[in-house]
mmCIF file of C-alpha atoms in Angstrom:
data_model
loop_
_atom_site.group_PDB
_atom_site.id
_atom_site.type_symbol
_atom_site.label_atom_id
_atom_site.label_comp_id
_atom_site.label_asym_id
_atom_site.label_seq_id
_atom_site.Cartn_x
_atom_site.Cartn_y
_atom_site.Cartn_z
ATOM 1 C CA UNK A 1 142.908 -196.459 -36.808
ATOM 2 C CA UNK A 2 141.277 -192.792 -35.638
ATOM 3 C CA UNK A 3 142.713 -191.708 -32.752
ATOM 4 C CA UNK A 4 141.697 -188.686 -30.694
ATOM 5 C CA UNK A 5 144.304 -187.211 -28.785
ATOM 6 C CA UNK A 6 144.418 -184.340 -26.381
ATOM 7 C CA UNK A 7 146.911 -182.441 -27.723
ATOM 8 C CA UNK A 8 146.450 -179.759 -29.320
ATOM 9 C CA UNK A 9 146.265 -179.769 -32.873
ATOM 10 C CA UNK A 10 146.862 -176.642 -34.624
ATOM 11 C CA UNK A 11 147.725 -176.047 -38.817
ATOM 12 C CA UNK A 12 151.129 -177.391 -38.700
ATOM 13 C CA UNK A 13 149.262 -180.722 -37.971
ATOM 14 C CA UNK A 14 147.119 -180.555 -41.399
ATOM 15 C CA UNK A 15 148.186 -184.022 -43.539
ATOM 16 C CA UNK A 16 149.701 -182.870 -46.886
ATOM 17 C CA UNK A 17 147.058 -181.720 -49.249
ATOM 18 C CA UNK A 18 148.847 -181.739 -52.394
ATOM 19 C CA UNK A 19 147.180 -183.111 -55.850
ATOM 20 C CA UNK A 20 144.006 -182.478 -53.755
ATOM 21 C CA UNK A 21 141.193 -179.918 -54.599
ATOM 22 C CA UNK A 22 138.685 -178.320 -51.980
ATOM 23 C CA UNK A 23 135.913 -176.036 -52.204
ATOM 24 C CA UNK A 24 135.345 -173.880 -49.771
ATOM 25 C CA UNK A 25 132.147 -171.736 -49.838
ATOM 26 C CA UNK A 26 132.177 -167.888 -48.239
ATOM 27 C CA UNK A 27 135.948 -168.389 -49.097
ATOM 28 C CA UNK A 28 136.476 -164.125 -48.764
ATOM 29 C CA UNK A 29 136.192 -163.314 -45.236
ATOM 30 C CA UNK A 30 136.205 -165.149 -41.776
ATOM 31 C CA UNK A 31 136.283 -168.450 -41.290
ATOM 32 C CA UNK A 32 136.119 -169.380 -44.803
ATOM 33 C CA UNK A 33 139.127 -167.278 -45.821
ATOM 34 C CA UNK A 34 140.836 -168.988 -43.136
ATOM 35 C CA UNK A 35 140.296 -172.160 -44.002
ATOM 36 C CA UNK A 36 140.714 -171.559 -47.290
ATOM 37 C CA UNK A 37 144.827 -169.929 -46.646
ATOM 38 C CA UNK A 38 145.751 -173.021 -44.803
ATOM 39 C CA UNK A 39 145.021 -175.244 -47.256
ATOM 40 C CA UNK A 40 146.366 -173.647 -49.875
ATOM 41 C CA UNK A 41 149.161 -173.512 -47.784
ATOM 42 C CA UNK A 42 149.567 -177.188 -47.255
ATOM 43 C CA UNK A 43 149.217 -177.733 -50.936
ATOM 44 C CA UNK A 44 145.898 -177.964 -51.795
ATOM 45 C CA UNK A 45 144.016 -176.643 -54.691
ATOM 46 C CA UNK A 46 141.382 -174.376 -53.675
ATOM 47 C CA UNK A 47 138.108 -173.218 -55.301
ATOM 48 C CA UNK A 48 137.012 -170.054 -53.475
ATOM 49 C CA UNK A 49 133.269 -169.907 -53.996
ATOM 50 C CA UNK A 50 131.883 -166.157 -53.220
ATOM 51 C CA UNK A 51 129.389 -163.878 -53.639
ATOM 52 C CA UNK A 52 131.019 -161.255 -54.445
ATOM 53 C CA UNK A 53 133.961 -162.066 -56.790
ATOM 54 C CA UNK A 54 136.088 -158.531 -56.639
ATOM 55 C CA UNK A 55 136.763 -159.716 -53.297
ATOM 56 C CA UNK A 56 137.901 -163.297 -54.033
ATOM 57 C CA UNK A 57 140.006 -162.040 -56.568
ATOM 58 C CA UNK A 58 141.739 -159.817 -53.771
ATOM 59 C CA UNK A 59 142.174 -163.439 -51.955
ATOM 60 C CA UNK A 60 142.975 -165.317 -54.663
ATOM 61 C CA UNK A 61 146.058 -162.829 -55.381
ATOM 62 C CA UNK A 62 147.054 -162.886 -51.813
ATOM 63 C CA UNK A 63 147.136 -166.971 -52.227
ATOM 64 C CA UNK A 64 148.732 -167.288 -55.504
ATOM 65 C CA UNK A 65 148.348 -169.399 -58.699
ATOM 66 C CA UNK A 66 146.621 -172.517 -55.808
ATOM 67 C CA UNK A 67 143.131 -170.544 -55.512
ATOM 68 C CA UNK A 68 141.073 -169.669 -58.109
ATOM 69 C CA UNK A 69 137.632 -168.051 -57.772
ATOM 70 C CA UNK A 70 134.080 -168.987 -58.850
ATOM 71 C CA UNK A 71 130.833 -166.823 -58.222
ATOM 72 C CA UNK A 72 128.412 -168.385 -56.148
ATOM 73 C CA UNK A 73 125.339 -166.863 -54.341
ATOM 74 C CA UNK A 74 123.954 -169.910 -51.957
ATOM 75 C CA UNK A 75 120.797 -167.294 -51.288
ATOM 76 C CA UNK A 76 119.745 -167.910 -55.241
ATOM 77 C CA UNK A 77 119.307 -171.682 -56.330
ATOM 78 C CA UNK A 78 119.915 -170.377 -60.063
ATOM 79 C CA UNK A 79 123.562 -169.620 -58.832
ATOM 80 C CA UNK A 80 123.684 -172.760 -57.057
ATOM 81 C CA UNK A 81 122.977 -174.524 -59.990
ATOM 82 C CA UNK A 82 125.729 -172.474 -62.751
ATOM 83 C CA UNK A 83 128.707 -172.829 -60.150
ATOM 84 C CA UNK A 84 127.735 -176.870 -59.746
ATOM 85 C CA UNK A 85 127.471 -176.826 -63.776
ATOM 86 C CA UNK A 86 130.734 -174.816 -64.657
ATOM 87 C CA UNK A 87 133.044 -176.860 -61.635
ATOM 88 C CA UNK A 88 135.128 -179.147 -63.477
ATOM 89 C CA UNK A 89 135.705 -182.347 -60.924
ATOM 90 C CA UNK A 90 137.152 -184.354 -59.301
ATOM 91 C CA UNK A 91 136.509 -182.663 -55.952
ATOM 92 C CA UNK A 92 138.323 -183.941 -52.880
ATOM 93 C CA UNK A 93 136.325 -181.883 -50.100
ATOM 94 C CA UNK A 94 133.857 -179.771 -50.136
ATOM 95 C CA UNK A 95 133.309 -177.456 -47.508
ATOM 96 C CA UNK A 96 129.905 -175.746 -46.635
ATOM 97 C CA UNK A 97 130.850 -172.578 -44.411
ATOM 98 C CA UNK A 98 129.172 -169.594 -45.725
ATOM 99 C CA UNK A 99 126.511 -168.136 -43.543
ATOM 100 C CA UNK A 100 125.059 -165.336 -42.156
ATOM 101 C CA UNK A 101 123.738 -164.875 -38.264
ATOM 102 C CA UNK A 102 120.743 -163.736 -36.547
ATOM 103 C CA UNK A 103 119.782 -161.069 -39.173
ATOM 104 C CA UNK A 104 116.177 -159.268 -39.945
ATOM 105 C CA UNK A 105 113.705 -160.595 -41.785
ATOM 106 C CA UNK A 106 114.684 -161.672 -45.459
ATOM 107 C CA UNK A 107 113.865 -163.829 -48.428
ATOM 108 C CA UNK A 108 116.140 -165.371 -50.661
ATOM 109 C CA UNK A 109 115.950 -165.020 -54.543
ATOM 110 C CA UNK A 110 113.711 -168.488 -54.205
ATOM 111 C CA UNK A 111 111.154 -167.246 -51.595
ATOM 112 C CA UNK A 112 113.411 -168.815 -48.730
ATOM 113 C CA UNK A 113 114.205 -167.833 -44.818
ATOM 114 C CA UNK A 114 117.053 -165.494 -45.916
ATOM 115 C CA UNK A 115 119.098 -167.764 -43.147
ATOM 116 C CA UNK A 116 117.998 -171.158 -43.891
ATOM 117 C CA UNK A 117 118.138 -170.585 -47.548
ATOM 118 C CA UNK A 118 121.443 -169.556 -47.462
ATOM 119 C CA UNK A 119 123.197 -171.352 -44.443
ATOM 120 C CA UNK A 120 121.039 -174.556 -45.271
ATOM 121 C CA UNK A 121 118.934 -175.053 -48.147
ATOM 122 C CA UNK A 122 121.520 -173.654 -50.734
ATOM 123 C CA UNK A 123 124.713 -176.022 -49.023
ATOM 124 C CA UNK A 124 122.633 -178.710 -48.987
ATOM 125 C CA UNK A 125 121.464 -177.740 -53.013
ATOM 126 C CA UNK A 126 124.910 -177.395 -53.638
ATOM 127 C CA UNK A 127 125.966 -181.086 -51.887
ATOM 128 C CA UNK A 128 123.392 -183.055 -54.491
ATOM 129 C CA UNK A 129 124.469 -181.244 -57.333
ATOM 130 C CA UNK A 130 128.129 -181.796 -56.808
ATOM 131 C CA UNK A 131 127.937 -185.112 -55.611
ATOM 132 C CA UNK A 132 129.491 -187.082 -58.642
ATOM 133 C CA UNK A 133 132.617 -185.181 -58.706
ATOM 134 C CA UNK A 134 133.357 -185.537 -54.644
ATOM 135 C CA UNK A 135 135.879 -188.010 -54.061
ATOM 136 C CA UNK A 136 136.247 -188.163 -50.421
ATOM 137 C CA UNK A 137 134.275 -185.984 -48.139
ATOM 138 C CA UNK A 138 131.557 -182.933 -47.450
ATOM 139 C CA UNK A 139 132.268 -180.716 -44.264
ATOM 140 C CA UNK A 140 129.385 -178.968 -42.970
ATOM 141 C CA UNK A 141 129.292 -175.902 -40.475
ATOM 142 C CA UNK A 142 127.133 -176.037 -37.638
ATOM 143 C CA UNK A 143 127.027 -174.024 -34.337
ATOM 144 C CA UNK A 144 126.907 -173.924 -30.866
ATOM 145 C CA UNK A 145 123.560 -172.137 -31.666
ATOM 146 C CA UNK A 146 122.181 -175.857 -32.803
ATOM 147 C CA UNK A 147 121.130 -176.300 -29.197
ATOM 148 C CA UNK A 148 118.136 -173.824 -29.135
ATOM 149 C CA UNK A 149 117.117 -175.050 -33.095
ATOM 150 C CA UNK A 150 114.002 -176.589 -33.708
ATOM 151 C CA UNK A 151 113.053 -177.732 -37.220
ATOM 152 C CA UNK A 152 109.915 -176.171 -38.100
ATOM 153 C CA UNK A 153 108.859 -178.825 -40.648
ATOM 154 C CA UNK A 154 105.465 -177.273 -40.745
ATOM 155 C CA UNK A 155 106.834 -173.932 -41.447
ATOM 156 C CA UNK A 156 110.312 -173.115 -41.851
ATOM 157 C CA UNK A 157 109.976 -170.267 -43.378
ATOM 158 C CA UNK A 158 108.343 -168.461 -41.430
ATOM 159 C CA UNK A 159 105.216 -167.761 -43.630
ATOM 160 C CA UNK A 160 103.053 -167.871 -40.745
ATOM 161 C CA UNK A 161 103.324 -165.852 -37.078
ATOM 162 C CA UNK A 162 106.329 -164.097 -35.865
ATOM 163 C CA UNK A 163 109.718 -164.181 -37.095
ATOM 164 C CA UNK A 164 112.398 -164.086 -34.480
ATOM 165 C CA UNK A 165 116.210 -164.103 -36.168
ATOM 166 C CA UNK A 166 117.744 -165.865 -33.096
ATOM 167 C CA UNK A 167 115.134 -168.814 -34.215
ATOM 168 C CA UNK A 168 115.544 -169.090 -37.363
ATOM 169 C CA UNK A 169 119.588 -168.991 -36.986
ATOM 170 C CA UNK A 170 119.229 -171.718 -34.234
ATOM 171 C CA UNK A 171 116.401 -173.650 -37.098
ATOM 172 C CA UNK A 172 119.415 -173.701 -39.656
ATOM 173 C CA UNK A 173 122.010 -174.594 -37.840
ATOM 174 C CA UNK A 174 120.497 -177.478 -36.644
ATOM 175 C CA UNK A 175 119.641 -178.149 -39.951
ATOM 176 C CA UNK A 176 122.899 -177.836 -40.779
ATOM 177 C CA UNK A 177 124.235 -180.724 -38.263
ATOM 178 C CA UNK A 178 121.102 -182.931 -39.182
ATOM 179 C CA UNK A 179 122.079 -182.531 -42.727
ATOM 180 C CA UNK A 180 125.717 -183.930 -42.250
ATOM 181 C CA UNK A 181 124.567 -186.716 -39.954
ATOM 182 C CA UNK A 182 122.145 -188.058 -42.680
ATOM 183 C CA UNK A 183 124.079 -187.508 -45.684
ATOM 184 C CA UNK A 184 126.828 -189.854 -43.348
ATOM 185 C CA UNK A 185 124.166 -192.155 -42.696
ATOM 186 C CA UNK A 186 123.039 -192.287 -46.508
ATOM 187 C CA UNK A 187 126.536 -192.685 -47.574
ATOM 188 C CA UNK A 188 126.890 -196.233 -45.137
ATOM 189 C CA UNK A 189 124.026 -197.482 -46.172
ATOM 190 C CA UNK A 190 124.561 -197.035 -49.912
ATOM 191 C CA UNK A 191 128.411 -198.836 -49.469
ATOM 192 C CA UNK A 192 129.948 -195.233 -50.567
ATOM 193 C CA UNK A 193 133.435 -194.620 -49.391
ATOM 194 C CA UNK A 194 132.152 -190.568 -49.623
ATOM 195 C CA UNK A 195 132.584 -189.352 -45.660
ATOM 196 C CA UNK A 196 129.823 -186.497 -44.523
ATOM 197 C CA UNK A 197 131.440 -184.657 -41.084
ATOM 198 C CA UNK A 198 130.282 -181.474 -39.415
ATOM 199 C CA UNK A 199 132.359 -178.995 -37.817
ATOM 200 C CA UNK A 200 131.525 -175.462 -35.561
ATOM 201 C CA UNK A 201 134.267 -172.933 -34.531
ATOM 202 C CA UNK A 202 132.999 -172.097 -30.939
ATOM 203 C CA UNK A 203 132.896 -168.270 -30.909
ATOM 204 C CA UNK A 204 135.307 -166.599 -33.063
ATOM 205 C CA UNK A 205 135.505 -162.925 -33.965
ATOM 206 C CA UNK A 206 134.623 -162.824 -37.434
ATOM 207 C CA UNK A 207 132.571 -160.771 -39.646
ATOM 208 C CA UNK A 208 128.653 -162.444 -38.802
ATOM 209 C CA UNK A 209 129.164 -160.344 -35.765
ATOM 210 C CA UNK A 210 127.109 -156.881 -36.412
ATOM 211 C CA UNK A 211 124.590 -157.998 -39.033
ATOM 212 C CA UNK A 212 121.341 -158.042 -36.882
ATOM 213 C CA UNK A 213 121.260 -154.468 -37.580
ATOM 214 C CA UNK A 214 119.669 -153.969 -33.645
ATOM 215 C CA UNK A 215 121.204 -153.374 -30.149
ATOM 216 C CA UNK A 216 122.355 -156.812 -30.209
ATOM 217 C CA UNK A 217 125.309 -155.923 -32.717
ATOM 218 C CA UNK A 218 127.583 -154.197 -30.082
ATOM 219 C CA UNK A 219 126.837 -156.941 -26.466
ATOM 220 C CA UNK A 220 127.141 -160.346 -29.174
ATOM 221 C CA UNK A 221 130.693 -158.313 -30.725
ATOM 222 C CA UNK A 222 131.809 -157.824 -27.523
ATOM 223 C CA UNK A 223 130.462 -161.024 -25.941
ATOM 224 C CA UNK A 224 132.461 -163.201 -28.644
ATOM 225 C CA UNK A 225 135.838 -160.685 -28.243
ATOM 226 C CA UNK A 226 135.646 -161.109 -24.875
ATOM 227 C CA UNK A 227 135.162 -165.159 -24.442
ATOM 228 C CA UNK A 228 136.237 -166.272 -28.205
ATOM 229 C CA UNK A 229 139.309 -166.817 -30.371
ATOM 230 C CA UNK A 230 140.629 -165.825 -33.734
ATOM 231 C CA UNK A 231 138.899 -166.318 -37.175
ATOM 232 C CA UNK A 232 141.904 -168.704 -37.514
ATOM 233 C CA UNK A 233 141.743 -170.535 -34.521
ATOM 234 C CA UNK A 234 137.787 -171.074 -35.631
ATOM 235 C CA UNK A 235 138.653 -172.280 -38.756
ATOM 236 C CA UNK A 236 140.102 -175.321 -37.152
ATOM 237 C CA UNK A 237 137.322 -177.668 -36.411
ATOM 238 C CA UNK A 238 136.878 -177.354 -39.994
ATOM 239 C CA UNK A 239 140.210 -178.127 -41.130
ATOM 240 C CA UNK A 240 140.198 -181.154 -38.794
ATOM 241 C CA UNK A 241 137.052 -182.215 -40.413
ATOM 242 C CA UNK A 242 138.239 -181.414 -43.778
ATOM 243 C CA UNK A 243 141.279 -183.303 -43.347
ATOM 244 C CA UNK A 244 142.652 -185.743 -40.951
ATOM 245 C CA UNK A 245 142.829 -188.393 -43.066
ATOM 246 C CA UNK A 246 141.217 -191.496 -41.370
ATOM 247 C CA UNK A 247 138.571 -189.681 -39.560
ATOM 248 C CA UNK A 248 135.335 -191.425 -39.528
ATOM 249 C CA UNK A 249 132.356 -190.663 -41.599
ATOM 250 C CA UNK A 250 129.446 -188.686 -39.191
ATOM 251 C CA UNK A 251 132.000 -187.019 -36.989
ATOM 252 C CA UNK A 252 131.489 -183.572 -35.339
ATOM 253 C CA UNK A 253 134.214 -181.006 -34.646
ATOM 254 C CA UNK A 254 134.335 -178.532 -32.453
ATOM 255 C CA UNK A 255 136.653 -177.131 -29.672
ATOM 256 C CA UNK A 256 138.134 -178.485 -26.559
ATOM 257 C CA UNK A 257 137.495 -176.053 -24.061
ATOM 258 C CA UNK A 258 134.853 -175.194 -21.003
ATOM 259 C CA UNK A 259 131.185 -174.950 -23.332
ATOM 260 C CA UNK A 260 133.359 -175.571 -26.757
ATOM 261 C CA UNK A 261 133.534 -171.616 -26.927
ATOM 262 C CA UNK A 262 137.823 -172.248 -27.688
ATOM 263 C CA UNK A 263 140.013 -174.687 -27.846
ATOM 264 C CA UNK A 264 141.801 -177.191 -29.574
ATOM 265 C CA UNK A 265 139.781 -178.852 -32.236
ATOM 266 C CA UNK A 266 138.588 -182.949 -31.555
ATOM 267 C CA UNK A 267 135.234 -184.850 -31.989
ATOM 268 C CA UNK A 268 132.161 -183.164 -29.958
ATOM 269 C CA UNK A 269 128.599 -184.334 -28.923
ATOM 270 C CA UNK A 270 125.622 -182.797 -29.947
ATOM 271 C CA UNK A 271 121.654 -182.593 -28.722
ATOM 272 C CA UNK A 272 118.965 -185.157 -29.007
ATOM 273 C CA UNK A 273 117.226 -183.145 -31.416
ATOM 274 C CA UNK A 274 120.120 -183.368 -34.111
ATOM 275 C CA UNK A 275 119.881 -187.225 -33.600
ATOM 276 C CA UNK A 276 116.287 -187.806 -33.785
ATOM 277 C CA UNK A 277 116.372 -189.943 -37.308
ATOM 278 C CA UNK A 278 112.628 -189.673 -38.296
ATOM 279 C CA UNK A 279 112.786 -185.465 -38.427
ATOM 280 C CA UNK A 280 115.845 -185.871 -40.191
ATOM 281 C CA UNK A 281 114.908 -187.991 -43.174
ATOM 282 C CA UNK A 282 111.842 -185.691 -43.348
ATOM 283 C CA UNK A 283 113.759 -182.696 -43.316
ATOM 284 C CA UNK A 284 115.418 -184.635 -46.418
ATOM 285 C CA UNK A 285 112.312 -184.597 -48.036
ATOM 286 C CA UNK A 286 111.588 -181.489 -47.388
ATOM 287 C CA UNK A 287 114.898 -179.903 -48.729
ATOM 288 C CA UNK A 288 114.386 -182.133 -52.108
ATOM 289 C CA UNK A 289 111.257 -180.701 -52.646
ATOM 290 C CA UNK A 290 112.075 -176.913 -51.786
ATOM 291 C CA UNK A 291 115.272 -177.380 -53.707
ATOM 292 C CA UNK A 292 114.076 -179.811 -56.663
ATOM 293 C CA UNK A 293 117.539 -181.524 -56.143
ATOM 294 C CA UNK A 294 117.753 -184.567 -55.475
ATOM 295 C CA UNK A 295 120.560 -187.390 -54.101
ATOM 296 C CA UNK A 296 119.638 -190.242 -56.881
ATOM 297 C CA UNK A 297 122.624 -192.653 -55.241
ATOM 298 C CA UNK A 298 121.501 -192.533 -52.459
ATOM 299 C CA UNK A 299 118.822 -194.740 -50.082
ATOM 300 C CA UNK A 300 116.042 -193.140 -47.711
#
């Protein structure tokens, strides 16, 4: 039985992941290149799913003949849809941790919130299309910066009034959190042994710092240098999630320190809002529709 213990649990802790294959999304940089180095080296297969593929090929050759690369652009749902169509299954884990944070004004290739079109609506694209060939789980990154989210059902893309990028980063990382906890949730109900968890690193110094292109760039850098941890040490609430192997289903991760801004990873609460089970399932609906993809095997 799932035990959470206080001490602290670092890579040399991560089960043995040979025979097993994970994707990991934003696999080039930050978090995701972290997470994606310590499971290749505990034996895992890993599918490093980028952007920009010159740079995962740099990766790729750092991790050797375990990591292979695959385009995918989670701000164009045309993308979304060739990577789910040319990934050969089964997957073990997939892990949703691209993002970007707090940046100006921008539409994806679909018309979307730059941020929730890419840190949401594209993961959660991404989830239904791959679903068949998952095996065992979906890890989803969240933030700290759920707190101040609201879901904007009427609106969330900001077609109407101002746009403010602290907002709409909050909007889709709550989305992000409400996501896992629902796809968990549709899992139990439907009798599926599939496991949905979320993770969120705290503040680590990685490369979303900088990109709001204002003032802000040089107080948040400093701010998250100052109080934070490594990209690596970040990366694992999501290798906890990803794989301790008889964590339960609908589990956040996050650090074990003062606020969850560092620490050792372990299960973490989160706000009302994340929990409120009406918004979520019409968030659901939402998403479907935006996306036209849809979780057939699954109950409302």
């Amino acid at each position: 039985m799932f035990s959470s213990s206080r001490t602290a649990w670092t890579v040399a802790d991560i089960a043995p992941q040979q025979g097993r294959t994970v994707v990991v999304t934003g696999a080039n940089s930050g978090l995701g290149l972290a997470t994606a180095r310590a499971l290749v080296h505990a034996g895992a297969r890993v599918v490093l799913a980028v952007r920009n593929v010159e740079k995962g090929e740099a990766v790729a050759a750092e991790l050797g003949g375990a990591a292979s690369v695959r385009r995918l652009d989670l701000a164009d749902l045309t993308s979304v849809r060739e990577f789910a169509a040319g990934v050969e299954g089964p997957i073990d884990v997939l892990v949703n941790n691209a993002g970007l944070m707090a940046i100006p004004q921008q539409r994806t290739a679909d018309g979307f919130e730059m941020q929730l079109g890419t840190n949401y609506l594209g993961h959660f694209a991404l989830t239904g299309l791959l679903l068949d060939r998952i095996t065992d789980r979906v890890v989803t990154l969240s933030s700290l910066a759920h707190t101040f989210g609201r879901i904007r059902l009427d609106d969330p893309n900001f077609d109407n009034g101002r746009y403010e990028r602290w907002t709409a980063y909050g909007q889709s990382k709550l989305a992000c959190l409400m996501f896992a906890y629902e796809l968990e949730y549709r899992f139990t109900a439907a009798g599926s042994p599939l496991r949905s968890m979320a993770a969120h690193p705290g503040f680590a110094t990685t490369n979303l710092q900088g990109r709001t292109e204002t003032f802000q760039d040089g107080p948040v850098a400093l701010l998250t240098r100052v109080l934070g941890q490594s990209g690596e040490a970040g990366a694992l609430p999501s290798l906890y999630a990803a794989t301790v192997p008889d964590l339960p289903g609908g589990m956040y991760i996050g650090p074990d320190g003062p606020g969850e801004v560092r620490g050792s990873p372990r299960p973490v609460g989160s706000n009302a809002a994340s929990h409120d089970r009406d918004v979520r399932r019409r968030l659901w609906d939402l998403s479907e529709e935006l996306t036209k993809v849809g979780f057939p095997v699954l109950p409302s």
